[in-house]
Short mmCIF file of C-alpha atoms in Angstrom, two decimals:
data_model
loop_
_atom_site.label_atom_id
_atom_site.label_comp_id
_atom_site.label_asym_id
_atom_site.label_seq_id
_atom_site.Cartn_x
_atom_site.Cartn_y
_atom_site.Cartn_z
CA MET A 21 132.95 110.15 122.53
CA ASP A 22 132.90 113.49 124.34
CA MET A 23 131.61 113.90 127.68
CA ALA A 24 127.78 114.53 126.76
CA ASN A 25 127.71 111.44 124.58
CA ASP A 26 128.96 109.51 126.96
CA GLU A 27 126.64 110.39 129.47
CA ARG A 28 123.81 109.87 127.28
CA MET A 29 125.57 106.51 126.23
CA LYS A 30 125.72 105.64 130.40
CA GLU A 31 121.76 106.77 131.14
CA LEU A 32 121.05 104.67 127.66
CA MET A 33 122.65 101.56 129.24
CA ALA A 34 121.18 102.04 132.54
CA PHE A 35 117.28 102.68 130.94
CA ASP A 36 118.08 99.08 128.97
CA ASN A 37 119.48 96.95 131.78
CA THR A 38 116.19 97.67 133.65
CA LYS A 39 114.79 95.30 131.02
CA LEU A 40 111.46 96.99 132.09
CA GLY A 41 110.87 99.33 129.10
CA VAL A 42 109.05 102.54 129.11
CA LYS A 43 106.29 101.02 131.02
CA GLY A 44 108.34 100.57 134.03
CA LEU A 45 109.18 104.63 134.25
CA VAL A 46 105.38 104.51 134.53
CA ASP A 47 105.11 102.19 136.84
CA ALA A 48 107.75 104.29 138.68
CA LYS A 49 105.27 107.12 138.64
CA VAL A 50 107.47 109.84 136.38
CA VAL A 51 106.15 113.33 136.17
CA ASN A 52 109.05 114.33 134.11
CA LEU A 53 110.66 112.76 131.02
CA PRO A 54 114.08 111.79 131.61
CA LYS A 55 116.38 113.58 129.15
CA MET A 56 116.48 111.32 126.75
CA PHE A 57 112.91 111.12 126.04
CA ILE A 58 112.99 115.00 124.97
CA ARG A 59 113.04 115.82 121.47
CA PRO A 60 115.36 118.58 120.08
CA ALA A 61 114.13 122.18 120.11
CA GLU A 62 114.49 122.77 116.71
CA GLU A 63 112.27 119.97 116.07
CA LEU A 64 109.96 120.86 118.34
CA ALA A 65 109.81 124.64 116.83
CA GLU A 66 109.65 123.10 113.14
CA ASP A 67 106.26 121.07 114.19
CA LEU A 68 104.67 124.13 115.84
CA ALA A 69 105.40 125.72 112.66
CA ARG A 70 104.05 123.40 109.94
CA PRO A 71 100.18 123.19 109.70
CA LYS A 72 98.44 119.87 110.05
CA SER A 73 96.89 118.57 106.92
CA GLN A 74 93.60 117.87 106.80
CA ALA A 75 93.40 115.37 104.16
CA VAL A 76 91.98 112.21 104.83
CA ILE A 77 93.83 108.99 103.88
CA PRO A 78 92.32 106.97 101.52
CA ILE A 79 89.59 104.31 102.74
CA ILE A 80 88.91 101.19 100.44
CA ASP A 81 86.15 98.74 100.70
CA LEU A 82 87.29 95.11 99.99
CA ASP A 83 84.06 93.69 100.06
CA GLY A 84 83.05 91.89 96.99
CA LEU A 85 86.71 91.51 95.44
CA LEU A 86 86.39 87.61 94.66
CA THR A 87 82.37 87.60 93.61
CA ASP A 88 82.37 90.70 91.53
CA ASP A 89 84.88 91.03 88.40
CA ARG A 90 83.78 94.58 88.01
CA ARG A 91 84.03 95.25 91.22
CA ARG A 92 87.09 94.27 91.28
CA GLU A 93 88.48 96.28 89.18
CA ILE A 94 87.23 99.79 90.89
CA VAL A 95 89.28 98.35 94.03
CA VAL A 96 92.31 97.67 92.05
CA ASP A 97 92.31 101.44 90.82
CA GLN A 98 91.37 102.85 94.43
CA VAL A 99 94.67 100.91 95.62
CA ARG A 100 96.98 101.86 92.78
CA ILE A 101 95.88 105.83 93.25
CA ALA A 102 96.20 105.35 96.98
CA SER A 103 99.74 103.69 96.47
CA GLU A 104 100.78 106.40 94.34
CA ASN A 105 99.48 109.49 95.75
CA TRP A 106 99.42 108.76 99.54
CA GLY A 107 101.47 105.38 100.13
CA PHE A 108 98.97 104.85 102.80
CA PHE A 109 94.93 103.43 102.87
CA GLN A 110 92.91 101.60 105.32
CA VAL A 111 90.63 98.67 104.35
CA VAL A 112 87.38 97.73 105.48
CA ASN A 113 85.28 94.52 104.86
CA HIS A 114 88.62 92.88 104.99
CA GLY A 115 87.85 89.31 106.00
CA ILE A 116 89.57 89.50 109.54
CA PRO A 117 87.00 89.18 112.49
CA VAL A 118 86.53 92.14 114.75
CA GLY A 119 86.91 89.61 117.61
CA VAL A 120 90.20 88.43 116.21
CA LEU A 121 91.55 92.37 116.26
CA ASP A 122 90.13 93.28 119.60
CA ASN A 123 91.33 90.17 121.22
CA LEU A 124 95.18 90.86 120.11
CA MET A 125 94.85 94.61 121.32
CA ALA A 126 93.70 92.82 124.70
CA GLY A 127 96.40 90.32 124.40
CA ILE A 128 98.99 93.21 124.10
CA ARG A 129 98.07 94.82 126.68
CA LYS A 130 97.76 91.91 128.90
CA PHE A 131 101.38 90.71 128.04
CA ASN A 132 102.67 94.71 129.08
CA GLU A 133 100.62 94.77 132.09
CA GLN A 134 101.50 91.90 133.36
CA ASP A 135 104.17 90.75 136.32
CA ILE A 136 107.70 92.33 135.01
CA GLU A 137 109.11 89.18 135.84
CA ALA A 138 107.33 87.37 133.20
CA LYS A 139 108.08 89.95 130.78
CA LYS A 140 111.67 90.33 131.59
CA GLU A 141 111.92 86.60 130.93
CA PHE A 142 111.73 87.88 126.51
CA TYR A 143 113.39 91.01 127.18
CA SER A 144 116.61 90.96 124.33
CA ARG A 145 118.03 92.68 121.70
CA ASP A 146 119.40 89.66 119.99
CA HIS A 147 118.20 90.17 115.93
CA ALA A 148 118.39 86.12 115.76
CA ARG A 149 115.77 85.35 118.36
CA ARG A 150 112.29 84.80 116.68
CA VAL A 151 110.58 86.05 119.88
CA LYS A 152 111.79 89.11 121.88
CA PHE A 153 110.35 92.24 123.82
CA ASN A 154 112.59 95.33 124.33
CA SER A 155 112.02 98.93 124.00
CA ASN A 156 113.26 101.02 120.89
CA TYR A 157 115.15 98.69 118.42
CA ASP A 158 117.33 101.67 117.78
CA LEU A 159 117.87 102.44 121.17
CA PHE A 160 121.57 103.35 120.91
CA GLU A 161 121.52 104.70 117.58
CA SER A 162 118.59 107.11 118.20
CA LYS A 163 118.08 110.83 118.33
CA THR A 164 115.66 110.75 120.57
CA VAL A 165 114.15 107.41 122.49
CA SER A 166 110.47 106.97 121.27
CA TRP A 167 107.93 106.53 124.10
CA ARG A 168 107.35 103.03 123.15
CA ASP A 169 107.85 99.09 124.26
CA SER A 170 107.64 96.32 121.68
CA LEU A 171 107.05 92.45 121.15
CA ILE A 172 108.68 91.08 118.07
CA ILE A 173 107.62 87.96 116.38
CA THR A 174 109.97 87.05 113.54
CA MET A 175 108.95 83.80 111.06
CA LEU A 176 111.73 84.83 108.50
CA THR A 177 111.71 81.08 106.98
CA SER A 178 108.92 79.24 106.19
CA ASP A 179 109.29 76.72 109.22
CA PRO A 180 106.05 77.06 111.50
CA LEU A 181 106.11 79.09 114.75
CA ASP A 182 106.37 77.24 117.45
CA PRO A 183 103.84 78.54 119.51
CA THR A 184 105.48 77.24 122.94
CA GLU A 185 107.78 80.39 121.87
CA LEU A 186 105.32 82.96 122.64
CA PRO A 187 104.92 84.59 125.84
CA SER A 188 101.62 82.80 127.28
CA ALA A 189 99.65 86.38 128.24
CA CYS A 190 99.10 87.06 123.86
CA ARG A 191 100.10 83.53 122.59
CA ASP A 192 96.61 82.35 121.39
CA GLU A 193 95.38 85.75 120.20
CA SER A 194 99.05 86.39 118.10
CA ILE A 195 98.76 83.24 116.53
CA ASP A 196 95.05 84.06 115.57
CA TYR A 197 95.94 87.19 113.73
CA ILE A 198 99.02 85.95 112.32
CA ASN A 199 97.21 83.32 110.15
CA HIS A 200 94.06 85.95 109.37
CA VAL A 201 96.07 88.95 108.33
CA THR A 202 98.80 86.57 106.13
CA GLU A 203 95.55 85.61 103.83
CA LEU A 204 94.84 89.24 103.79
CA GLY A 205 98.30 90.40 103.01
CA ASN A 206 98.19 87.82 100.06
CA LYS A 207 94.71 89.28 98.83
CA ILE A 208 96.59 92.86 99.02
CA PHE A 209 99.54 91.97 97.21
CA ASP A 210 97.43 90.21 94.25
CA LEU A 211 95.46 93.82 94.18
CA LEU A 212 99.30 95.46 94.12
CA SER A 213 100.05 93.20 90.78
CA GLU A 214 97.28 93.87 89.10
CA ALA A 215 97.42 97.41 90.17
CA LEU A 216 100.85 97.63 88.16
CA ARG A 217 99.25 95.80 85.12
CA LEU A 218 101.31 92.65 86.25
CA LYS A 219 99.48 89.47 86.79
CA PRO A 220 97.89 89.14 90.27
CA ASP A 221 100.39 86.60 91.57
CA HIS A 222 103.57 88.50 90.06
CA LEU A 223 104.57 89.96 93.68
CA ARG A 224 103.50 86.50 96.01
CA SER A 225 104.40 84.04 93.67
CA THR A 226 106.89 85.19 91.18
CA MET A 227 108.86 87.69 93.35
CA GLN A 228 107.88 86.10 96.76
CA CYS A 229 107.49 89.57 98.54
CA ASN A 230 105.12 88.13 100.88
CA GLU A 231 107.74 86.11 102.89
CA ALA A 232 109.94 87.02 106.04
CA ARG A 233 107.07 87.93 107.61
CA SER A 234 106.75 89.58 111.37
CA LEU A 235 104.64 90.73 114.00
CA GLY A 236 105.11 93.87 116.14
CA CYS A 237 102.92 94.40 118.63
CA HIS A 238 103.46 97.86 120.09
CA TYR A 239 102.13 99.57 123.62
CA TYR A 240 102.87 102.83 123.93
CA PRO A 241 102.04 104.27 127.83
CA GLU A 242 100.10 106.80 128.58
CA CYS A 243 102.77 109.72 128.90
CA PRO A 244 103.32 112.14 131.57
CA GLU A 245 104.61 115.36 128.74
CA PRO A 246 103.48 113.67 125.21
CA GLU A 247 103.97 117.26 123.70
CA LEU A 248 107.70 116.85 124.25
CA ALA A 249 107.89 113.55 123.46
CA ILE A 250 107.66 111.05 120.34
CA GLY A 251 105.51 107.64 120.36
CA ILE A 252 107.90 106.46 117.20
CA THR A 253 109.86 108.82 115.21
CA GLN A 254 109.42 109.56 111.51
CA HIS A 255 110.77 106.60 109.29
CA THR A 256 109.81 104.57 106.36
CA ASP A 257 109.30 101.06 106.60
CA SER A 258 111.90 98.52 105.42
CA SER A 259 109.36 96.00 104.12
CA PHE A 260 107.34 95.47 100.93
CA LEU A 261 104.37 95.61 102.58
CA THR A 262 102.65 96.61 106.41
CA ILE A 263 99.33 96.00 107.85
CA VAL A 264 98.67 98.05 110.72
CA ALA A 265 95.99 97.06 113.23
CA GLN A 266 95.49 99.59 116.22
CA ASP A 267 93.31 100.65 118.76
CA GLN A 268 91.20 103.64 119.00
CA THR A 269 93.38 105.92 120.89
CA GLY A 270 95.10 107.43 117.88
CA GLY A 271 98.31 108.99 117.25
CA LEU A 272 99.92 107.64 113.96
CA GLN A 273 100.65 110.19 111.32
CA VAL A 274 101.82 110.29 107.71
CA LEU A 275 104.06 113.15 106.39
CA HIS A 276 101.68 113.68 103.16
CA GLU A 277 103.04 115.07 99.89
CA ASN A 278 106.42 115.78 101.95
CA LYS A 279 104.60 118.72 103.43
CA ASN A 280 102.06 118.22 106.49
CA TRP A 281 101.10 115.93 108.94
CA ALA A 282 97.94 114.07 108.42
CA ASP A 283 96.23 112.08 111.07
CA VAL A 284 95.62 108.34 110.18
CA LYS A 285 92.17 108.52 112.00
CA PRO A 286 91.07 105.01 113.90
CA ILE A 287 88.20 103.44 112.25
CA PRO A 288 86.25 100.40 114.44
CA GLY A 289 87.23 97.15 112.52
CA ALA A 290 89.76 98.53 110.16
CA LEU A 291 93.28 97.62 108.97
CA VAL A 292 95.97 100.43 107.48
CA VAL A 293 97.85 99.47 105.08
CA ASN A 294 101.15 101.02 103.97
CA ILE A 295 104.00 100.93 101.20
CA GLY A 296 107.55 99.87 102.35
CA ASP A 297 110.88 100.84 101.06
CA LEU A 298 111.15 97.56 98.82
CA LEU A 299 107.64 97.81 97.34
CA GLN A 300 108.92 101.32 96.35
CA LEU A 301 112.07 99.82 94.70
CA VAL A 302 110.79 97.05 92.64
CA SER A 303 107.88 99.28 91.34
CA ASN A 304 110.67 101.73 90.04
CA ASP A 305 109.24 104.45 92.24
CA LYS A 306 105.52 103.80 90.80
CA LEU A 307 104.53 103.22 94.36
CA LYS A 308 105.48 105.53 97.52
CA SER A 309 106.92 104.39 100.66
CA VAL A 310 106.03 107.55 102.89
CA VAL A 311 107.55 109.06 106.14
CA HIS A 312 105.05 107.99 109.37
CA ARG A 313 105.65 108.03 112.89
CA VAL A 314 103.24 108.15 115.92
CA LEU A 315 102.88 111.14 118.93
CA PRO A 316 102.08 109.68 122.15
CA SER A 317 99.40 110.97 124.62
CA ARG A 318 98.28 110.98 127.72
CA GLN A 319 96.36 107.65 126.92
CA THR A 320 98.09 104.06 126.63
CA ARG A 321 98.13 103.35 122.92
CA VAL A 322 98.22 99.76 121.41
CA SER A 323 98.75 98.82 117.77
CA ALA A 324 100.36 95.64 116.16
CA ALA A 325 102.06 96.02 112.75
CA PHE A 326 102.52 92.93 110.54
CA PHE A 327 105.83 93.71 107.63
CA PHE A 328 106.25 91.03 104.40
CA ALA A 329 109.89 91.68 103.94
CA GLY A 330 110.22 89.57 101.02
CA ARG A 331 112.66 86.30 100.66
CA VAL A 332 115.39 85.95 102.84
CA ALA A 333 115.90 81.83 103.26
CA PRO A 334 117.98 80.40 100.93
CA PRO A 335 118.14 80.71 97.77
CA ALA A 336 117.52 84.29 97.96
CA ILE A 337 116.34 86.41 95.61
CA LEU A 338 118.17 89.63 94.19
CA TYR A 339 114.87 92.21 94.18
CA GLY A 340 115.42 95.19 91.71
CA PRO A 341 113.08 97.19 89.88
CA ILE A 342 110.46 95.02 87.64
CA LYS A 343 111.36 94.35 84.15
CA GLU A 344 107.74 94.86 83.25
CA LEU A 345 107.85 98.46 84.68
CA THR A 346 111.22 99.92 83.04
CA SER A 347 111.90 100.89 79.52
CA GLU A 348 114.27 102.96 77.68
CA GLU A 349 112.26 106.21 78.83
CA ASN A 350 112.07 104.59 82.63
CA PRO A 351 115.02 102.84 83.14
CA ALA A 352 115.80 101.08 86.23
CA LYS A 353 116.06 103.92 88.99
CA TYR A 354 117.80 101.34 91.61
CA ARG A 355 120.58 98.43 91.85
CA GLY A 356 119.20 94.85 92.59
CA ILE A 357 119.64 94.31 96.36
CA LEU A 358 119.40 91.01 99.09
CA VAL A 359 116.41 91.79 101.71
CA SER A 360 119.24 90.70 104.06
CA GLU A 361 121.53 93.16 102.79
CA TYR A 362 118.65 95.98 103.13
CA LEU A 363 117.67 95.08 106.54
CA ALA A 364 121.09 94.69 107.95
CA LYS A 365 121.61 98.09 106.76
CA PHE A 366 118.36 99.30 108.24
CA ARG A 367 119.42 98.37 111.75
CA THR A 368 122.58 99.88 111.90
CA LYS A 369 120.69 103.24 111.59
CA GLY A 370 118.34 105.49 113.71
CA LEU A 371 114.87 105.58 112.21
CA HIS A 372 115.48 109.20 112.54
CA GLU A 373 117.98 109.15 109.58
CA LYS A 374 117.13 109.53 105.78
CA PRO A 375 115.92 106.16 104.52
CA CYS A 376 118.24 103.65 103.39
CA LEU A 377 116.67 103.78 99.92
CA ASP A 378 118.31 106.62 98.80
CA GLN A 379 121.87 104.68 99.00
CA TYR A 380 120.66 102.07 96.31
CA ARG A 381 119.59 104.78 93.78
CA LEU A 382 121.91 104.65 90.48
#
């Protein structure tokens, strides 16, 4: 390790050992970003040179799905087009009460803005721990440290979550949201199955893509120099499917057509849905897992990302391109993988690095 890397590692370890996260820096009233949070000059220059896309990600109204067959056909087609062309879409009339979303956002704020000693109890980098708080899961692999703290609630098996494991500051709010968003995720998996011209329960029941769930409660504190920092670096999600609740601050961007960044503008009461790497794999590239990021601002931003990662618990499933989606003219493009294998590989790299999915192409 050279001297510069050695010095950087010391800085990272000192930051991590505080167990205060990025919010600790804000509380200390830092005016200038520590070096570890400043993006490389060439990356900043590339951003300035790249024009922003004015395209608007699709907004899909889920009203009437269960009562109107024609309406369902229209929605399935909208989901197919959005998933193929964007890999992202927003949903409205999704069935989760606005009060549940508002309570979750307030709960995440309350957890992060409470007494620091209460937060420290949950600080950990142990992947086996079901409930943990930390800043940057890829802290020691990242090129630039993201301006974000996270509370992660992991449900890798069907075992019920013990409420006492959750922080009291957001316990009821998290459990209420988890119950609602799990049900919504099942509906969206059925729509995606139909969009792929499969039986409605194929992804959900046959392939169990809706298992191994986790909730990432993210807190992006106000940033003193947002033009130099990144809220969360550009990446794709390792999951099958992600559903994101966000406040009205903004900052989420999608790399549209691998060219320009498009804003995912917050819509009151709406949820953001995006295709993950594993769904791109099993759909044999029919559906797209797309690069996205979050820009920081001088306002605090709160969001909650709910991930469906597929079956991890024994008996594990080997996930590969769905047979019905391959043919002699369109052969399988990926080898089969276990979710545990993919997640392990995902954790060993920095988020900024090339997506893991490419390593499994045939």
